PDB file of C-alpha atoms and ligand atoms in Angstrom:
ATOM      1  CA  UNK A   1       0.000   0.000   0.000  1.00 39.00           C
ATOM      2  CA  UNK A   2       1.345   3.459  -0.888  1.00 42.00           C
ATOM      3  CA  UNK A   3       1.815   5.915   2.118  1.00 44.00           C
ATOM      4  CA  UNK A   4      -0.924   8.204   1.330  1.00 59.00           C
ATOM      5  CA  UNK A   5      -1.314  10.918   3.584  1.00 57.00           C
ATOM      6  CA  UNK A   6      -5.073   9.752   3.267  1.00 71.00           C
ATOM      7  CA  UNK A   7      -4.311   7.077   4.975  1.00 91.00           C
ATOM      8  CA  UNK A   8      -3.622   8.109   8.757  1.00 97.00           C
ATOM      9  CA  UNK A   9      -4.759   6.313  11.188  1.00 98.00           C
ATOM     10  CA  UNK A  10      -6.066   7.748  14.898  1.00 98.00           C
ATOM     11  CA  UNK A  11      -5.148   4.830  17.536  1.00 98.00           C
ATOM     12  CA  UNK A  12      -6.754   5.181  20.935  1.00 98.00           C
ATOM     13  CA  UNK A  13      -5.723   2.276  23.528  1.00 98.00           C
ATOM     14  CA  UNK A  14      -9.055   2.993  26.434  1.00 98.00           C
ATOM     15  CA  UNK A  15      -7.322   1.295  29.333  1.00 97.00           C
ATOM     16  CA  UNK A  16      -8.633   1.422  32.968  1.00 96.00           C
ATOM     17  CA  UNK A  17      -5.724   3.790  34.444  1.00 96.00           C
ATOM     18  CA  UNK A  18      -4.888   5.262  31.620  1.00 98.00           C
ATOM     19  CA  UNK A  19      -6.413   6.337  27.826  1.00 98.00           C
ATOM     20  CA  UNK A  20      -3.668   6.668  24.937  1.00 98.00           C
ATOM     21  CA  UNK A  21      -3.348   8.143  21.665  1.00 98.00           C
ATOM     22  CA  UNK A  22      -1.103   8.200  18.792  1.00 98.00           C
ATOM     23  CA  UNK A  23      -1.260   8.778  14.535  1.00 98.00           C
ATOM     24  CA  UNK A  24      -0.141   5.805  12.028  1.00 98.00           C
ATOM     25  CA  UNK A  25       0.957   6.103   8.568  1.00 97.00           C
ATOM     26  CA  UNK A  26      -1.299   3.987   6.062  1.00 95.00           C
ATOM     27  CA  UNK A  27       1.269   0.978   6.880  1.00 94.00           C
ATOM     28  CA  UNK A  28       0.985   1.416  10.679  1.00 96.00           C
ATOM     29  CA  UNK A  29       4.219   3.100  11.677  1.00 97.00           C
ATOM     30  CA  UNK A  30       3.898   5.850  14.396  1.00 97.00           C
ATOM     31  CA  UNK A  31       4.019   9.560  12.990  1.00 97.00           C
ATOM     32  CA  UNK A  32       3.424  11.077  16.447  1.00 97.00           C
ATOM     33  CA  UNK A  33       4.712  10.813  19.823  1.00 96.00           C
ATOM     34  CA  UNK A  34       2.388   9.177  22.017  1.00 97.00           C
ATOM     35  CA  UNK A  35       0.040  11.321  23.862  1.00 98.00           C
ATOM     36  CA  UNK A  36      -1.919  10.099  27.457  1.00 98.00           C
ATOM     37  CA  UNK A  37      -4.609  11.189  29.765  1.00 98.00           C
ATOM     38  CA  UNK A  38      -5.919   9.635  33.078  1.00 98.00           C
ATOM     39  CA  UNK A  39      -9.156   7.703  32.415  1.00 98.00           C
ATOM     40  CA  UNK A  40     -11.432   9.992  34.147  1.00 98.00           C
ATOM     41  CA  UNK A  41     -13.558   8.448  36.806  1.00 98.00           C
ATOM     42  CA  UNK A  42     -16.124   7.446  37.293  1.00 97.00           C
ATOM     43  CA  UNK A  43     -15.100   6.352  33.622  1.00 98.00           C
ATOM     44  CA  UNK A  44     -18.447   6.859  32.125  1.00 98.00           C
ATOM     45  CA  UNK A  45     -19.005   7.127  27.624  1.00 98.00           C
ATOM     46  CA  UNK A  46     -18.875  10.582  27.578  1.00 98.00           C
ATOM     47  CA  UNK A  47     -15.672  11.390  30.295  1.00 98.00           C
ATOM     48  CA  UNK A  48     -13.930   9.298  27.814  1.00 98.00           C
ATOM     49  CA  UNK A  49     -15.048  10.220  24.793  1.00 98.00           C
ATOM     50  CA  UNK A  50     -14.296  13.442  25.617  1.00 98.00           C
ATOM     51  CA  UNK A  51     -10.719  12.503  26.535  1.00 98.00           C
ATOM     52  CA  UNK A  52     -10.119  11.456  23.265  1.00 98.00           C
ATOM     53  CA  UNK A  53     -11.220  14.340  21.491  1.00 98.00           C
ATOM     54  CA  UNK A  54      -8.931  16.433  23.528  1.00 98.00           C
ATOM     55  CA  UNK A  55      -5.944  14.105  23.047  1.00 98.00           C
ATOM     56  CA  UNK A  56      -7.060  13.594  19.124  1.00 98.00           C
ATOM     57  CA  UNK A  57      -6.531  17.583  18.742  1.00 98.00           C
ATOM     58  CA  UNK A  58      -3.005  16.998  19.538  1.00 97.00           C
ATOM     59  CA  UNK A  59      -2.375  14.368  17.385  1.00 98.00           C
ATOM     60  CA  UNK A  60      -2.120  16.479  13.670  1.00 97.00           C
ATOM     61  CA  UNK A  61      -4.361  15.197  11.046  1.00 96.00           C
ATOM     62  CA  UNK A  62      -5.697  11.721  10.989  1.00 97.00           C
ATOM     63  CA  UNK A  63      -8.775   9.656   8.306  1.00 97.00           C
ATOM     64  CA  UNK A  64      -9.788   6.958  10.157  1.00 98.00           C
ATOM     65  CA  UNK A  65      -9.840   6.083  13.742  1.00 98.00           C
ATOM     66  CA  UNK A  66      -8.582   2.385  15.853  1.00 98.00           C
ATOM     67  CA  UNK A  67      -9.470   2.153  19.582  1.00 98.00           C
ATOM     68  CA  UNK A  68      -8.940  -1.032  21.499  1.00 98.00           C
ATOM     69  CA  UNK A  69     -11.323  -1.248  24.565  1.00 98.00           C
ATOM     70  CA  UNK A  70     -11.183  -3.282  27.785  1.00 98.00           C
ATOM     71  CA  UNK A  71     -14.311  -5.273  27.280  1.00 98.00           C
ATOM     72  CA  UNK A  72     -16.402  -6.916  24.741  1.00 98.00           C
ATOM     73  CA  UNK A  73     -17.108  -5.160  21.413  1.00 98.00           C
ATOM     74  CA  UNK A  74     -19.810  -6.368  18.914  1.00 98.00           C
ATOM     75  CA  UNK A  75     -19.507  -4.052  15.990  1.00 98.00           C
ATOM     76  CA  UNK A  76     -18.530  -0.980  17.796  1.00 98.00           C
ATOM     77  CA  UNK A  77     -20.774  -1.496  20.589  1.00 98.00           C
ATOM     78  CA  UNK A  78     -19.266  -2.367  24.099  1.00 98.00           C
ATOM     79  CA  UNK A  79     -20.958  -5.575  25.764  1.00 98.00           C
ATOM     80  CA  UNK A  80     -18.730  -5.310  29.017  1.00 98.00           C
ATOM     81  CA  UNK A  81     -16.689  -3.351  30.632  1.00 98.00           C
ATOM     82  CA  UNK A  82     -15.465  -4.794  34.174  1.00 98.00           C
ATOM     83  CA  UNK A  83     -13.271  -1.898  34.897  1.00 98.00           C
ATOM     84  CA  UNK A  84     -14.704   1.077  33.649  1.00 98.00           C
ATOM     85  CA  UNK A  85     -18.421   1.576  34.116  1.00 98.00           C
ATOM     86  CA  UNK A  86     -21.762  -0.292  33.593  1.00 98.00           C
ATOM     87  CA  UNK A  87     -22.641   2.700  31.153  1.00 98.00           C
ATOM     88  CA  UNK A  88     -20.465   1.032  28.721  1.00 98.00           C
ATOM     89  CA  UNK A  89     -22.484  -2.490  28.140  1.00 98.00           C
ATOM     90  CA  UNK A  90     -24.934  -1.744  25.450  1.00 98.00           C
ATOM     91  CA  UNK A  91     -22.820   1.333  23.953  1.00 98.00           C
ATOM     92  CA  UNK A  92     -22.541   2.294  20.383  1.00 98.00           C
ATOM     93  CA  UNK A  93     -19.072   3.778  21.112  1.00 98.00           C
ATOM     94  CA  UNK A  94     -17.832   3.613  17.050  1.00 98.00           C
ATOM     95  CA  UNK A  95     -21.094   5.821  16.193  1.00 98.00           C
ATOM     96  CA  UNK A  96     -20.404   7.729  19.212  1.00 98.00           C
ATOM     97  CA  UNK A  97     -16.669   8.351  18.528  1.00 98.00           C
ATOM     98  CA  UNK A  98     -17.394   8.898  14.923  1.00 98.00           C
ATOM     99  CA  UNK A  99     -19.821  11.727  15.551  1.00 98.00           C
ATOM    100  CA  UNK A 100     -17.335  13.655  17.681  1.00 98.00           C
ATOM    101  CA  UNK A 101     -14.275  13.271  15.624  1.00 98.00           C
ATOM    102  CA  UNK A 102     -16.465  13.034  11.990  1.00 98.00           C
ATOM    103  CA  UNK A 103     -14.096  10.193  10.928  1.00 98.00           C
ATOM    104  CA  UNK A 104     -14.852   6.820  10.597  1.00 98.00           C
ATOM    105  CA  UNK A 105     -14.272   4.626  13.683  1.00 98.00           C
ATOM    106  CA  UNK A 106     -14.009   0.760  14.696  1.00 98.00           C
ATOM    107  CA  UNK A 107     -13.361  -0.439  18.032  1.00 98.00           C
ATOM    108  CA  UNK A 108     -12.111  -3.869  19.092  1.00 98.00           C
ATOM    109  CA  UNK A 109     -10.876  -5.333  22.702  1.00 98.00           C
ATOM    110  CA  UNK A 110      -7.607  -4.523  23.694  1.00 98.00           C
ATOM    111  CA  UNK A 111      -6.286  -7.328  23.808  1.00 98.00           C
ATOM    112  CA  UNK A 112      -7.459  -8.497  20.827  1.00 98.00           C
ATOM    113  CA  UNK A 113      -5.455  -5.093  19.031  1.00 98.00           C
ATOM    114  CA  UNK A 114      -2.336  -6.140  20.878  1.00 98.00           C
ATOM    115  CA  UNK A 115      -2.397  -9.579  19.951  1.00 98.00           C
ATOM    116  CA  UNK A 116      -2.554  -8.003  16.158  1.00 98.00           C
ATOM    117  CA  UNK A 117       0.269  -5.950  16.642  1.00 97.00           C
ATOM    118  CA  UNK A 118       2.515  -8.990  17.811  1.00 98.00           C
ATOM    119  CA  UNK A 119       1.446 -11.767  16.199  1.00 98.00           C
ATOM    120  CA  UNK A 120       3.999 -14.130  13.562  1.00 98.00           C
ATOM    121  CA  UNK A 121       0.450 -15.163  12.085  1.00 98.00           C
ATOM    122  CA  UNK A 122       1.140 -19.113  12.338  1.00 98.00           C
ATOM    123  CA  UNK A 123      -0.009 -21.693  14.540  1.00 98.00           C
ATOM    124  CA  UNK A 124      -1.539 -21.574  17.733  1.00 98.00           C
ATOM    125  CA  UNK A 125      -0.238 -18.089  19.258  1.00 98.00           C
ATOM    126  CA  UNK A 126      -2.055 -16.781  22.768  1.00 98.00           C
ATOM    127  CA  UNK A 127      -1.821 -12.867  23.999  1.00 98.00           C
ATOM    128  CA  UNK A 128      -2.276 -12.165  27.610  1.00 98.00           C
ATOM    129  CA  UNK A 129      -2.174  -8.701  28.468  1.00 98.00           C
ATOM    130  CA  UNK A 130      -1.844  -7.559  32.266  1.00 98.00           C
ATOM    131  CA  UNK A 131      -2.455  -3.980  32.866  1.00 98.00           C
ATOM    132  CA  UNK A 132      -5.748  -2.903  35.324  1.00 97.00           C
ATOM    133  CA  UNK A 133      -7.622  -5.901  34.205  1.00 98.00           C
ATOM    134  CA  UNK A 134      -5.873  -9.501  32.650  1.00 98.00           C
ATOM    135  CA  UNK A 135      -6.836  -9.625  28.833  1.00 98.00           C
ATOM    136  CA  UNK A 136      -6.363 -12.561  26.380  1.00 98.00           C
ATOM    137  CA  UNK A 137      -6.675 -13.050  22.623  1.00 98.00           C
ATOM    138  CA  UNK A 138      -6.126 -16.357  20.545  1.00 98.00           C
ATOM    139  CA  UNK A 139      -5.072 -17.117  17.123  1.00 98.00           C
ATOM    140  CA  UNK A 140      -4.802 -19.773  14.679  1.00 98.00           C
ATOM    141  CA  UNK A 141      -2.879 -19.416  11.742  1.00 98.00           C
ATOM    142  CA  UNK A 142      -3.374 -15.450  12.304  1.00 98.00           C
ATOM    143  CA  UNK A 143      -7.292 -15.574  12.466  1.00 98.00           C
ATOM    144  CA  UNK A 144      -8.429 -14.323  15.666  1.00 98.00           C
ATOM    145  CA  UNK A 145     -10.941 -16.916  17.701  1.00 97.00           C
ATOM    146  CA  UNK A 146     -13.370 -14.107  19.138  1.00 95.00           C
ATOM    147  CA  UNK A 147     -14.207 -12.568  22.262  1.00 95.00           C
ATOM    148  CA  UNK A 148     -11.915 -15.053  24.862  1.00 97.00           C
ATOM    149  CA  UNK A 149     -12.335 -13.440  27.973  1.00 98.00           C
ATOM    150  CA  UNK A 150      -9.633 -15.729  30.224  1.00 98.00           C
ATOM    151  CA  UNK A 151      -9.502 -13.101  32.737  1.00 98.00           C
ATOM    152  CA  UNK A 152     -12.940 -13.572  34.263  1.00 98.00           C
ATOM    153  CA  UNK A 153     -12.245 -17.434  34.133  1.00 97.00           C
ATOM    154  CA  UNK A 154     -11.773 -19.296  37.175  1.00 97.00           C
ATOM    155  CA  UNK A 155      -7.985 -19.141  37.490  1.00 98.00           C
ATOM    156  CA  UNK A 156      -6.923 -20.600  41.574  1.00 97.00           C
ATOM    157  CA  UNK A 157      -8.070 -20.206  45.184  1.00 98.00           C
ATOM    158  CA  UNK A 158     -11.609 -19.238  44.091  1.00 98.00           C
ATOM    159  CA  UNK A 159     -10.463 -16.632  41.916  1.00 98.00           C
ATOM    160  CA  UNK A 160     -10.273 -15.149  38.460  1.00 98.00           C
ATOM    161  CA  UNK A 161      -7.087 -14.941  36.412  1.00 98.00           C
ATOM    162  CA  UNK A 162      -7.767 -10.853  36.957  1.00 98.00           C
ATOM    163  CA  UNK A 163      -8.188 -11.177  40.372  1.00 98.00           C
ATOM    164  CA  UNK A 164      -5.324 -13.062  41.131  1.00 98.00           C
ATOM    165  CA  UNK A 165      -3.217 -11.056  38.191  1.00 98.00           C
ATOM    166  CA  UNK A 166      -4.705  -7.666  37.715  1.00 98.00           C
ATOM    167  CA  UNK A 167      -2.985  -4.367  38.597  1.00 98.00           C
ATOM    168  CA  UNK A 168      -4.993  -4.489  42.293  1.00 98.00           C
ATOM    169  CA  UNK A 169      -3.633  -7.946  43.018  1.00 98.00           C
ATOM    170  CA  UNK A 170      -0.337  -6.800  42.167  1.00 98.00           C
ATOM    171  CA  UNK A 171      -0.592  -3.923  44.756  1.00 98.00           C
ATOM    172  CA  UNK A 172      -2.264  -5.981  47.379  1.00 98.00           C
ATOM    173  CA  UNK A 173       0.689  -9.191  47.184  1.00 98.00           C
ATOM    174  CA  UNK A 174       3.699  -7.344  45.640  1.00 98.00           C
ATOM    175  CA  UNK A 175       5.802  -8.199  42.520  1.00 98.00           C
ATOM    176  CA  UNK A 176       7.528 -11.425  43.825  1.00 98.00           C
ATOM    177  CA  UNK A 177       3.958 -13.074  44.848  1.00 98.00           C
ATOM    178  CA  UNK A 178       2.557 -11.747  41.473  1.00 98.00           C
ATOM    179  CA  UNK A 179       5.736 -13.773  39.381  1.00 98.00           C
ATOM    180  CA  UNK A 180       4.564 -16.852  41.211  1.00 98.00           C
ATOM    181  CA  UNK A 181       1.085 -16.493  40.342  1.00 98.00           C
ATOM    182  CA  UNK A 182       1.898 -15.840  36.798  1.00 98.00           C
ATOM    183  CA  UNK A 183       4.381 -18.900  36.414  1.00 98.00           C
ATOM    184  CA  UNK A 184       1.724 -21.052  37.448  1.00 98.00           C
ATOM    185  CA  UNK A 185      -0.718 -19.269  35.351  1.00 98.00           C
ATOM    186  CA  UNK A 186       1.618 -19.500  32.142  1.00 97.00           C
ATOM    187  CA  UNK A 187       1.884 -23.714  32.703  1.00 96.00           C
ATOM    188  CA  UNK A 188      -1.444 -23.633  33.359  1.00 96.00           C
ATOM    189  CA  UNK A 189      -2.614 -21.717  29.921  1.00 97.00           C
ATOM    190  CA  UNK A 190       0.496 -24.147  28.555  1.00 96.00           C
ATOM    191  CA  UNK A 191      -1.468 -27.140  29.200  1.00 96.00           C
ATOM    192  CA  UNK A 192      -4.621 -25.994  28.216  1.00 97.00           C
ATOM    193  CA  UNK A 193      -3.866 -24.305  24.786  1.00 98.00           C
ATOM    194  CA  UNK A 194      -0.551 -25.944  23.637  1.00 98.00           C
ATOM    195  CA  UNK A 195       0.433 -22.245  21.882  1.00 98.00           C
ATOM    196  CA  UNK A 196       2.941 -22.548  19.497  1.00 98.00           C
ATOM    197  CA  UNK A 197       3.865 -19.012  21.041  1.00 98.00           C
ATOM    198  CA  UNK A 198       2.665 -16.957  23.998  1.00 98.00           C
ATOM    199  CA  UNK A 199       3.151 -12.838  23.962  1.00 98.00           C
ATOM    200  CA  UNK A 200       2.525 -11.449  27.421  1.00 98.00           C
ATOM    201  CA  UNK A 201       1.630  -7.312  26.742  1.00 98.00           C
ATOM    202  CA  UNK A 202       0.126  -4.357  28.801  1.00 97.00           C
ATOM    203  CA  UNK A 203       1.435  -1.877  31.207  1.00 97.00           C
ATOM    204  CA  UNK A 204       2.387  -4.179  33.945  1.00 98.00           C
ATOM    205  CA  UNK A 205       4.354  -6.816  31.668  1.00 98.00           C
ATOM    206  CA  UNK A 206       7.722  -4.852  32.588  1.00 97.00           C
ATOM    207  CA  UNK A 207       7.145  -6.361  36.294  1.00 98.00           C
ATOM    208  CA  UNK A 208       7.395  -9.916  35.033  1.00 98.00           C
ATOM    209  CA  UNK A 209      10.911 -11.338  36.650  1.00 98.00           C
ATOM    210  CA  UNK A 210      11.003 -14.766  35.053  1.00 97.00           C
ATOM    211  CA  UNK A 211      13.062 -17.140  33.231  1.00 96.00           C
ATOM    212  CA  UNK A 212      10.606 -16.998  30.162  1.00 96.00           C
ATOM    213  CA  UNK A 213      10.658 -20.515  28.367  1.00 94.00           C
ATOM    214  CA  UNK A 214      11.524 -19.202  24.374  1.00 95.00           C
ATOM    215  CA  UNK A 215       8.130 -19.736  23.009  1.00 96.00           C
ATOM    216  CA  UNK A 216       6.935 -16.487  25.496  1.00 98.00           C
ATOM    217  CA  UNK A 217       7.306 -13.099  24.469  1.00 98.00           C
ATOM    218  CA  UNK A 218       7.090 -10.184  26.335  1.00 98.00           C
ATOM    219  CA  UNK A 219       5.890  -6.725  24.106  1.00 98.00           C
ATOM    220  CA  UNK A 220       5.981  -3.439  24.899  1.00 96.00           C
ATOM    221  CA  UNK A 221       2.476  -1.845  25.949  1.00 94.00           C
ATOM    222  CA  UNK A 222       2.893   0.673  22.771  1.00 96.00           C
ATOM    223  CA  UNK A 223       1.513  -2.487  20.761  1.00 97.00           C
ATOM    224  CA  UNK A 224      -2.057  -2.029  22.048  1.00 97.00           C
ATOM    225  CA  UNK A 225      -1.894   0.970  19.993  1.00 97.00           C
ATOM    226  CA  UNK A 226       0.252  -0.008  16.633  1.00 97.00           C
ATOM    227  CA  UNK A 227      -1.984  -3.024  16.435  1.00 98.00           C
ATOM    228  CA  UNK A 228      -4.733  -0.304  15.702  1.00 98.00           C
ATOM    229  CA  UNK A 229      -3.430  -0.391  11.828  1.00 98.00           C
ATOM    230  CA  UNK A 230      -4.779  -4.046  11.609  1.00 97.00           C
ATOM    231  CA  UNK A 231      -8.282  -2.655  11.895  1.00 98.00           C
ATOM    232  CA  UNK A 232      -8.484  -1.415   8.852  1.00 96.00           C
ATOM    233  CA  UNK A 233      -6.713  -4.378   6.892  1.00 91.00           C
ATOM    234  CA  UNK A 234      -9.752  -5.073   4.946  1.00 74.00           C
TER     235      UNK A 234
HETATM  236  C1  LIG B 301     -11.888  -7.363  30.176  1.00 80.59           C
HETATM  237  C2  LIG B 301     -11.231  -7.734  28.865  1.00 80.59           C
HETATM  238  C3  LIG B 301     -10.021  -6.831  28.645  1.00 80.59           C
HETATM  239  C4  LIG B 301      -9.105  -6.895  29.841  1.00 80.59           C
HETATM  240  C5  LIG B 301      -7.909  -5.966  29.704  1.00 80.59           C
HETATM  241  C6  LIG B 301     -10.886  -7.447  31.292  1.00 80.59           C
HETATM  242  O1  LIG B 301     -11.485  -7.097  32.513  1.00 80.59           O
HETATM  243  O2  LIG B 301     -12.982  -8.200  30.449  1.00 80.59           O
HETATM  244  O3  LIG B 301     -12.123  -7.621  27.803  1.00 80.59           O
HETATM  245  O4  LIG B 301      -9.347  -7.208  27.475  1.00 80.59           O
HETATM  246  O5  LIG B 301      -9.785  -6.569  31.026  1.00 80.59           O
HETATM  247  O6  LIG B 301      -8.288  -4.644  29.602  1.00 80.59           O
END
């Protein structure tokens, strides 16, 4: 594809701590530096909408529009949204976003736009992001298998994988408590997908202290946002 200036792409990463912006050329390299506000709270459609207008005006011109959210999405409409706010489930937030930035927008989970931006595209490869909440995406031969929501799945002890993993756990038992859980985590997702490749992503991966087996990857959090680029592979 030829790196039209018609081509830039808007990519918002809507996180629970913190929402992030940044333009893409029409091949999905970064053009600008990335820009980030708090998520306001209570983190409510509008709040957040308006965030990323504000952050979009400092962002240059841009055509289209990504944004990875931390819940389920059903053609631009958010189904769930543990950790932001019950506003969310039933939301037409690609109309929404659309009508405030007049550019067309699509919206996908978060994880699900970071696994795009690290995939090889072959085999059996499994994304686990661990930010706020604990996201997960799967893929077979590069096709996504939709809306896997590990992180609300009974994980150990009587809890989740995001309550045992997620950014409050990780407060509440420290970093060296948090490794264990996510060793035992990782053989446990081992044995249950046999991934050819595992990418661990998000804003807390930098706290992983582990002798990663070679098949597990960890990517930088900026990946939730050039992901964004696969959106509009159509
Ligand atoms: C949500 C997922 C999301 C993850 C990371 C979870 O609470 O249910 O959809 O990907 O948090 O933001």
């Amino acid at each position: 594809m030829e790196n039209n200036q018609n081509n830039r792409t808007l990519a918002v990463d809507i996180g629970g701590s913190g929402v992030k912006v940044m333009v893409l050329d029409a091949i999905g390299n970064p053009i600008t530096e990335r820009a980030r506000q708090e998520t306001p709270k209570p983190a409510k459609p509008q709040p957040i909408i308006n965030a990323i207008v504000s952050l979009a005006a400092t962002q240059g011109e841009f055509h289209r529009v990504s944004v990875g959210f931390p819940g389920v999405v059903h053609n631009g409409v958010t189904q769930t949204a543990v950790n932001l706010d019950s506003d969310w489930i039933g939301f037409d937030l690609a109309t929404a976003l659309s009508k405030n930035l007049q550019r067309p927008v699509r919206v996908a989970n978060d994880a699900d736009i970071q696994g795009l931006g690290a995939i090889a595209g072959k085999g059996v490869e499994l994304v686990v992001t661990l930010g706020t909440g604990f996201g997960s995406a799967l893929f077979v031969d590069g096709k996504l298998v939709p809306n896997l929501e590990m992180g609300h799945h009974r994980f150990r002890k009587g809890e989740s994988y995001e309550e045992q993993l997620g950014r409050a756990a990780l407060e509440k038992v420290g970093e060296k408590k948090w490794n264990r859980r996510l060793e035992k985590a990782m053989a446990s997702l081992q044995s249950l997908f046999n991934y050819n490749y595992l990418y661990i992503g998000g804003g807390e991966a930098k706290k992983v202290n582990l002798d990663l087996p070679q098949n597990v990857k960890i990517i930088p959090n900026v990946t939730g946002l050039l992901g964004g680029i696969a959106l509009w592979r159509d």
